C-alpha positions in Angstrom: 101.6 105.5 111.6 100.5 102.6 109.8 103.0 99.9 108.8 104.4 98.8 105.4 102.4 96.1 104.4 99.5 98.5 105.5 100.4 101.7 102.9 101.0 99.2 100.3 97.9 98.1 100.6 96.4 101.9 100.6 98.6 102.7 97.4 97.2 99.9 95.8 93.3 101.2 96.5 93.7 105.0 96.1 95.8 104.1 92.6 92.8 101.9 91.2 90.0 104.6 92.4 92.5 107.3 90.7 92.2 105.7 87.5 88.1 105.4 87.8 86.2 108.4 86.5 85.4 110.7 89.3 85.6 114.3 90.7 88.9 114.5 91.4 90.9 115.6 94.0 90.3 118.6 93.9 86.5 117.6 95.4 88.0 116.5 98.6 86.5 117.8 101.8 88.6 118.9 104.9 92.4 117.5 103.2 94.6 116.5 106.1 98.3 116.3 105.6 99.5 113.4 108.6 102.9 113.5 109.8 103.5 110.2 108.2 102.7 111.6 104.8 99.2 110.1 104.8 96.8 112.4 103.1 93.6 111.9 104.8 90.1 113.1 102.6 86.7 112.4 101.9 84.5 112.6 98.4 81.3 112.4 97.4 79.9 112.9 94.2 76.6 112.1 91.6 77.5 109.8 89.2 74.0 109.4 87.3 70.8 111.0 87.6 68.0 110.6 85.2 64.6 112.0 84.3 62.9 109.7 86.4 65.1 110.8 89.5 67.2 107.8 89.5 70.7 108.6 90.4 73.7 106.8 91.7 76.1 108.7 94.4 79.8 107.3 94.7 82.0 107.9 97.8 85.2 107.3 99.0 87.1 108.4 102.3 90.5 107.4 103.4 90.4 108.7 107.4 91.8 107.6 110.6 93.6 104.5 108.5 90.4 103.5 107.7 89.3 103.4 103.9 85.6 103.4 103.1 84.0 103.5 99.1 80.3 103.0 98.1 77.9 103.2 95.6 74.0 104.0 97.0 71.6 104.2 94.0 68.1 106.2 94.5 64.5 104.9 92.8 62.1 107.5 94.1 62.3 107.2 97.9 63.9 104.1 98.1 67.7 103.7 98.5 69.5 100.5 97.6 72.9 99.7 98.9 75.1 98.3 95.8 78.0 98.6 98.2 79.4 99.6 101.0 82.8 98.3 101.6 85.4 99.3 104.6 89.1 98.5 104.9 90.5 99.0 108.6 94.2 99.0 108.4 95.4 98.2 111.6 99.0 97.6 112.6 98.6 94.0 113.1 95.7 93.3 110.5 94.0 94.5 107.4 90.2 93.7 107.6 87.9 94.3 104.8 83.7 94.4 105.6 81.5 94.6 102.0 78.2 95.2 102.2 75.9 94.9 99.3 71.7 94.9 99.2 71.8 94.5 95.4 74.5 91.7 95.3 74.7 88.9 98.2 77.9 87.7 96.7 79.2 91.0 98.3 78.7 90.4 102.1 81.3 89.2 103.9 84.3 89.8 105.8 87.7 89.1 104.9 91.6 89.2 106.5 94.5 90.8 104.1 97.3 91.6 103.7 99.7 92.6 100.5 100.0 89.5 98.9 96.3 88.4 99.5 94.2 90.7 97.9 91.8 88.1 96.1 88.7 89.4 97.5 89.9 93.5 98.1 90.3 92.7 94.0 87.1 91.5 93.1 84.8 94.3 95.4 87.5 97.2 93.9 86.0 95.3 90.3 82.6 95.3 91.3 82.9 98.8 92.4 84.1 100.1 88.9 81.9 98.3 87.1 78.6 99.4 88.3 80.6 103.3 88.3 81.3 102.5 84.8 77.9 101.2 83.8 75.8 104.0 85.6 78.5 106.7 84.3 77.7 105.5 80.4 73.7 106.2 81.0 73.0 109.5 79.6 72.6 111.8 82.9 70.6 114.9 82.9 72.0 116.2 85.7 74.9 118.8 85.9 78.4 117.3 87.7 
């Protein structure tokens, strides 16, 4: 069971990555329904890939009270981090660990909690603006 200040917090990520364009819900792998109402999923998809076989995959899981999202672009056989970021919602705490290869600005670790979402904010940001700018390129791949 995860405490209040905890599912606002998950409300408040799942409703921003609902508005970003995406597969849907109806991609998720292996839905779990907890007792405490908390739907537990994971999702993967290709956001871009282009002639050249550069693409950009997008994740997000929310499992265990533990959020993950990323963004992992592909040059040939090199992958390159933009981000990795995870949100542990524990009972007492909220932590939030970003990675980032492509952006050092995005490496840190931060404490949260409902009313201190400054940093939570600006990765969430990050996150749909590189989704945004990637999703715009003309694909020729199928979705």
């Amino acid at each position: 069971m995860t405490t209040q200040n905890c599912q606002q917090v998950r409300e408040h990520v799942l409703g921003f990555m609902g508005s970003l364009p995406g597969p849907g819900q109806d991609k998720d792998e292996e839905v779990v329904q907890r007792a405490d109402g908390v739907r537990e999923f994971g999702r993967q998809w290709l956001v871009h890939k282009d002639e050249d076989g550069a693409s950009l995959s997008a994740s997000l899981s929310d499992r265990d009270d533990v959020i993950e999202f990323g963004l992992l672009a592909r040059e040939g056989d090199t992958a390159i981090n933009i981000l990795h970021a995870t949100l542990v919602l524990d009972e007492d705490e909220i932590l939030l660990n970003v990675l980032s290869e492509a952006h050092t600005d995005f490496n840190f670790d931060a404490r949260l909690n409902a009313d201190r979402l400054t940093r939570l904010q600006e990765t969430l940001q990050f996150y749909a603006a590189h989704l945004a700018a990637w999703g715009s390129a003309p694909s020729t791949a199928k979705h």
